[in-house]
Amino acid sequence: MESKMLYEGKAKKIFTTEKANEVMVYFKDDATAFNGEKKGTIASKGVLNNKIASFFFELLGEKGIPHHFIRRVSDREMLVKALTILPVEVVVRNIAAGSLAKRLGLAEGTKMAETIVEMYYKNDELGDPLINQYHIKAMKLATEEQVKTMEDYALAINAILSEYLKGKNLELIDFKLEFGVYEGKVILGDEISPDTCRFWDSVTKEKMDKDRFRRDLGKVEDAYKEVLYRLTGERA
Ligand code: UDP
């Protein structure tokens, strides 16, 4: 059976497979920032993010977090369960950076007294605006129960990843998650990678994520490679 492209996003393409409830994710090297205003490519990013995301899904699965990942099938391809994505981006923040630092006038690097969970409306035309559970209910983006599930998983994922990364000398500053519905249940989708997280070296505080691209800090590919190495021991 021919595989058809269902969707092309900024960093990934999605293809049909012979099974209706499974799709193939293809990771591209394209990078965008500031809601698509800044465009570029990061050499071998697709390969690195596919490996990094596969690693994180396996780790979270072992810890009981349900997710869409089935298996990595090639350097750039990952087989996943076909979800109905909830149009809500869930951001978890341990340390102030990026849009939070700007919006609230906090110095980047300020440790928050409590972990912050934020929801954004997944809508490129509107630039993914910040929303809360009232907007989500009123716009019927997700049910109250689904919001609670996303929040609970987001905090559990934060605890698992923060702890794991600490052992690899990486600080988990913040990250974005997307969830979808599969067989009636909310499960984790999308990807977890240096494109969707901020990682700082625990000692030097060096940025090891997409901020190197956003802010033209150089050595973008090297940072992604170093993250893969610290997580898996694999030298790309
Ligand atoms: N993030 C993401 N996709 C987005 C927006 C944010 O993956 O469309 C991630 C981003 O990499 C960071 C966290 O979510 O780890 C918080 O991002 P922030 O709101 O600070 O936004 P940005 O710096 O992208 O403006």
Short mmCIF file of C-alpha atoms and ligand atoms in Angstrom, two decimals:
data_model
loop_
_atom_site.label_atom_id
_atom_site.label_comp_id
_atom_site.label_asym_id
_atom_site.label_seq_id
_atom_site.Cartn_x
_atom_site.Cartn_y
_atom_site.Cartn_z
CA MET A 1 0.00 0.00 0.00
CA GLU A 2 1.23 3.49 -0.88
CA SER A 3 2.06 5.71 2.04
CA LYS A 4 0.53 9.18 1.81
CA MET A 5 1.66 12.34 3.54
CA LEU A 6 -1.10 13.39 5.93
CA TYR A 7 0.51 16.54 7.25
CA GLU A 8 3.68 18.60 7.04
CA GLY A 9 4.60 20.64 10.08
CA LYS A 10 7.57 22.87 10.82
CA ALA A 11 9.89 20.08 11.98
CA LYS A 12 8.12 16.84 11.03
CA LYS A 13 6.05 15.15 8.35
CA ILE A 14 3.38 12.55 9.09
CA PHE A 15 2.66 9.63 6.75
CA THR A 16 -0.01 6.94 6.64
CA THR A 17 1.00 3.30 7.16
CA GLU A 18 -0.78 0.06 6.25
CA LYS A 19 -2.55 0.29 9.61
CA ALA A 20 -5.23 2.96 10.11
CA ASN A 21 -4.32 3.43 13.77
CA GLU A 22 -0.57 3.92 13.21
CA VAL A 23 1.31 6.72 11.45
CA MET A 24 4.95 7.33 10.56
CA VAL A 25 6.66 10.48 11.79
CA TYR A 26 9.56 11.78 9.65
CA PHE A 27 11.92 14.21 11.41
CA LYS A 28 13.26 17.09 9.26
CA ASP A 29 16.31 19.30 9.76
CA ASP A 30 14.18 22.45 9.38
CA ALA A 31 14.12 24.76 12.36
CA THR A 32 11.80 27.68 13.01
CA ALA A 33 11.49 30.13 15.88
CA PHE A 34 9.38 33.09 16.91
CA ASN A 35 6.23 31.59 15.44
CA GLY A 36 7.87 30.83 12.10
CA GLU A 37 9.47 34.28 11.58
CA LYS A 38 12.99 32.86 11.84
CA LYS A 39 13.72 29.92 9.56
CA GLY A 40 16.78 27.77 9.06
CA THR A 41 18.13 24.27 9.18
CA ILE A 42 20.20 22.51 11.78
CA ALA A 43 22.38 19.82 10.18
CA SER A 44 21.26 16.29 11.17
CA LYS A 45 18.71 17.66 13.66
CA GLY A 46 16.07 15.24 12.37
CA VAL A 47 18.27 12.24 13.12
CA LEU A 48 19.30 13.55 16.53
CA ASN A 49 15.76 14.52 17.62
CA ASN A 50 14.35 11.18 16.44
CA LYS A 51 16.90 9.37 18.63
CA ILE A 52 16.52 11.72 21.60
CA ALA A 53 12.70 11.63 21.49
CA SER A 54 12.72 7.82 21.14
CA PHE A 55 14.92 7.61 24.21
CA PHE A 56 12.63 9.89 26.26
CA PHE A 57 9.46 8.01 25.22
CA GLU A 58 11.04 4.70 26.26
CA LEU A 59 12.14 6.16 29.59
CA LEU A 60 8.68 7.62 30.29
CA GLY A 61 6.97 4.39 29.21
CA GLU A 62 9.06 2.42 31.71
CA LYS A 63 7.85 4.84 34.39
CA GLY A 64 4.19 4.31 33.49
CA ILE A 65 3.45 7.34 31.30
CA PRO A 66 1.29 6.29 28.32
CA HIS A 67 2.59 7.67 24.99
CA HIS A 68 2.19 7.31 21.24
CA PHE A 69 5.70 5.94 20.52
CA ILE A 70 5.80 2.40 19.10
CA ARG A 71 9.37 2.16 17.75
CA ARG A 72 12.08 4.01 15.88
CA VAL A 73 12.25 2.47 12.40
CA SER A 74 15.12 4.42 10.80
CA ASP A 75 17.38 7.41 11.37
CA ARG A 76 14.60 9.87 10.70
CA GLU A 77 11.43 7.80 11.10
CA MET A 78 9.42 6.85 14.16
CA LEU A 79 6.27 4.70 14.14
CA VAL A 80 3.57 6.04 16.46
CA LYS A 81 -0.08 5.51 17.36
CA ALA A 82 -2.42 7.79 15.38
CA LEU A 83 -3.82 10.27 17.90
CA THR A 84 -6.49 12.90 17.74
CA ILE A 85 -4.29 15.72 19.02
CA LEU A 86 -5.86 18.02 21.62
CA PRO A 87 -5.20 21.61 20.41
CA VAL A 88 -3.50 22.57 23.66
CA GLU A 89 0.25 22.90 24.25
CA VAL A 90 1.22 22.18 27.84
CA VAL A 91 4.35 23.98 29.06
CA VAL A 92 6.08 23.07 32.34
CA ARG A 93 8.58 25.49 33.88
CA ASN A 94 11.06 25.01 36.71
CA ILE A 95 13.27 28.02 36.01
CA ALA A 96 12.31 31.31 34.37
CA ALA A 97 13.39 31.62 30.73
CA GLY A 98 12.04 32.65 27.34
CA SER A 99 8.53 34.06 27.21
CA LEU A 100 7.90 33.66 30.96
CA ALA A 101 10.97 35.71 31.90
CA LYS A 102 9.88 38.39 29.43
CA ARG A 103 6.18 38.44 30.36
CA LEU A 104 6.74 38.61 34.13
CA GLY A 105 9.96 40.63 34.15
CA LEU A 106 11.99 37.85 35.74
CA ALA A 107 15.71 37.46 35.24
CA GLU A 108 16.40 34.41 33.09
CA GLY A 109 17.62 31.65 35.40
CA THR A 110 15.39 32.61 38.36
CA LYS A 111 14.38 29.39 40.13
CA MET A 112 10.60 29.33 40.65
CA ALA A 113 9.41 28.45 44.17
CA GLU A 114 6.85 26.10 42.58
CA THR A 115 6.70 24.34 39.22
CA ILE A 116 4.48 26.25 36.78
CA VAL A 117 2.16 24.54 34.30
CA GLU A 118 0.81 26.67 31.45
CA MET A 119 -1.56 25.93 28.58
CA TYR A 120 -1.37 27.51 25.14
CA TYR A 121 -3.95 27.31 22.34
CA LYS A 122 -2.27 25.38 19.51
CA ASN A 123 -3.02 27.76 16.65
CA ASP A 124 -0.24 29.03 14.37
CA GLU A 125 -2.30 31.90 12.93
CA LEU A 126 -2.81 33.29 16.43
CA GLY A 127 0.77 32.54 17.50
CA ASP A 128 -0.24 29.96 20.13
CA PRO A 129 -1.78 32.33 22.74
CA LEU A 130 -1.62 31.61 26.47
CA ILE A 131 -4.95 30.30 27.81
CA ASN A 132 -6.26 28.75 31.04
CA GLN A 133 -8.68 25.95 31.92
CA TYR A 134 -11.68 28.27 31.55
CA HIS A 135 -10.79 29.11 27.94
CA ILE A 136 -10.21 25.42 27.25
CA LYS A 137 -13.65 24.47 28.61
CA ALA A 138 -15.43 27.42 27.02
CA MET A 139 -13.90 26.73 23.61
CA LYS A 140 -14.35 22.96 24.04
CA LEU A 141 -10.68 22.32 23.24
CA ALA A 142 -10.63 19.56 25.87
CA THR A 143 -12.82 18.37 28.75
CA GLU A 144 -12.11 19.20 32.39
CA GLU A 145 -11.05 15.60 32.94
CA GLN A 146 -8.67 15.72 29.97
CA VAL A 147 -7.13 18.95 31.29
CA LYS A 148 -6.61 17.32 34.69
CA THR A 149 -5.01 14.27 33.05
CA MET A 150 -2.66 16.45 30.97
CA GLU A 151 -1.66 18.42 34.05
CA ASP A 152 -1.03 15.29 36.13
CA TYR A 153 1.05 13.67 33.37
CA ALA A 154 2.94 16.92 32.75
CA LEU A 155 4.00 17.13 36.41
CA ALA A 156 4.87 13.43 36.55
CA ILE A 157 6.94 13.78 33.36
CA ASN A 158 8.70 16.81 34.84
CA ALA A 159 9.68 14.83 37.94
CA ILE A 160 10.95 11.86 35.89
CA LEU A 161 12.90 13.93 33.36
CA SER A 162 14.33 16.43 35.88
CA GLU A 163 15.67 13.61 38.01
CA TYR A 164 17.07 11.67 35.06
CA LEU A 165 18.71 14.70 33.47
CA LYS A 166 20.27 15.79 36.75
CA GLY A 167 22.25 12.55 36.67
CA LYS A 168 23.53 13.57 33.23
CA ASN A 169 24.57 17.04 34.36
CA LEU A 170 21.66 18.70 32.59
CA GLU A 171 19.13 21.03 34.18
CA LEU A 172 15.57 20.85 32.85
CA ILE A 173 14.52 24.52 32.66
CA ASP A 174 11.19 24.16 30.83
CA PHE A 175 9.52 22.09 28.12
CA LYS A 176 6.40 21.76 25.96
CA LEU A 177 4.18 18.69 25.63
CA GLU A 178 1.30 17.76 23.36
CA PHE A 179 -1.30 15.14 24.14
CA GLY A 180 -3.87 13.33 22.06
CA VAL A 181 -6.71 10.87 22.42
CA TYR A 182 -6.19 7.22 21.49
CA GLU A 183 -8.91 4.60 22.12
CA GLY A 184 -10.68 7.11 24.35
CA LYS A 185 -7.66 7.83 26.56
CA VAL A 186 -5.36 10.85 26.78
CA ILE A 187 -1.76 9.88 25.99
CA LEU A 188 1.46 11.79 25.33
CA GLY A 189 2.21 12.61 21.68
CA ASP A 190 4.49 14.82 19.57
CA GLU A 191 8.17 14.77 20.64
CA ILE A 192 10.46 15.60 23.53
CA SER A 193 13.78 16.95 22.25
CA PRO A 194 16.09 19.98 22.39
CA ASP A 195 13.54 21.64 20.04
CA THR A 196 10.84 21.45 22.71
CA CYS A 197 12.83 21.67 25.96
CA ARG A 198 15.40 23.96 27.50
CA PHE A 199 18.41 22.09 28.91
CA TRP A 200 21.29 23.90 30.60
CA ASP A 201 24.57 22.28 31.58
CA SER A 202 24.32 21.95 35.38
CA VAL A 203 27.82 23.30 35.95
CA THR A 204 28.54 25.82 33.20
CA LYS A 205 24.84 26.79 32.62
CA GLU A 206 25.58 26.57 28.90
CA LYS A 207 22.42 26.30 26.78
CA MET A 208 22.09 22.88 25.10
CA ASP A 209 18.86 23.38 23.14
CA LYS A 210 17.07 25.35 20.43
CA ASP A 211 17.86 28.65 22.15
CA ARG A 212 21.27 28.32 20.45
CA PHE A 213 19.41 28.63 17.12
CA ARG A 214 16.84 31.20 18.32
CA ARG A 215 19.57 33.48 19.68
CA ASP A 216 22.35 32.75 17.14
CA LEU A 217 24.68 31.37 19.79
CA GLY A 218 26.45 28.99 17.37
CA LYS A 219 27.33 25.31 17.84
CA VAL A 220 23.66 24.33 17.56
CA GLU A 221 24.28 20.88 16.09
CA ASP A 222 27.05 20.20 18.64
CA ALA A 223 24.66 20.94 21.50
CA TYR A 224 22.03 18.49 20.16
CA LYS A 225 24.78 15.87 19.66
CA GLU A 226 25.99 16.38 23.22
CA VAL A 227 22.44 15.89 24.58
CA LEU A 228 22.15 12.59 22.66
CA TYR A 229 25.56 11.52 23.99
CA ARG A 230 24.74 12.34 27.60
CA LEU A 231 21.40 10.53 27.40
CA THR A 232 22.42 7.41 25.52
CA GLY A 233 26.22 7.31 25.32
CA GLU A 234 25.91 7.38 21.53
CA ARG A 235 28.30 9.66 19.62
CA ALA A 236 26.50 10.95 16.53
N1 UDP B 1 8.10 25.53 23.15
C1 UDP B 1 7.90 24.68 22.08
N2 UDP B 1 7.08 25.07 21.06
C2 UDP B 1 6.45 26.27 21.03
C3 UDP B 1 6.66 27.14 22.13
C4 UDP B 1 7.48 26.74 23.16
O1 UDP B 1 8.44 23.57 22.04
O2 UDP B 1 5.70 26.56 20.09
C5 UDP B 1 8.97 25.12 24.26
C6 UDP B 1 10.27 25.89 24.29
O3 UDP B 1 11.29 25.19 23.62
C7 UDP B 1 10.57 25.97 25.76
C8 UDP B 1 9.20 25.97 26.43
O4 UDP B 1 8.31 25.41 25.48
O5 UDP B 1 11.28 24.82 26.20
C9 UDP B 1 8.73 27.34 26.85
O6 UDP B 1 8.84 28.22 25.76
P1 UDP B 1 8.54 29.78 25.86
O7 UDP B 1 7.10 29.99 26.21
O8 UDP B 1 9.55 30.41 26.74
O9 UDP B 1 8.63 30.24 24.39
P2 UDP B 1 9.73 30.75 23.38
O10 UDP B 1 11.04 30.91 24.07
O11 UDP B 1 9.71 29.70 22.31
O12 UDP B 1 9.13 32.03 22.96
#
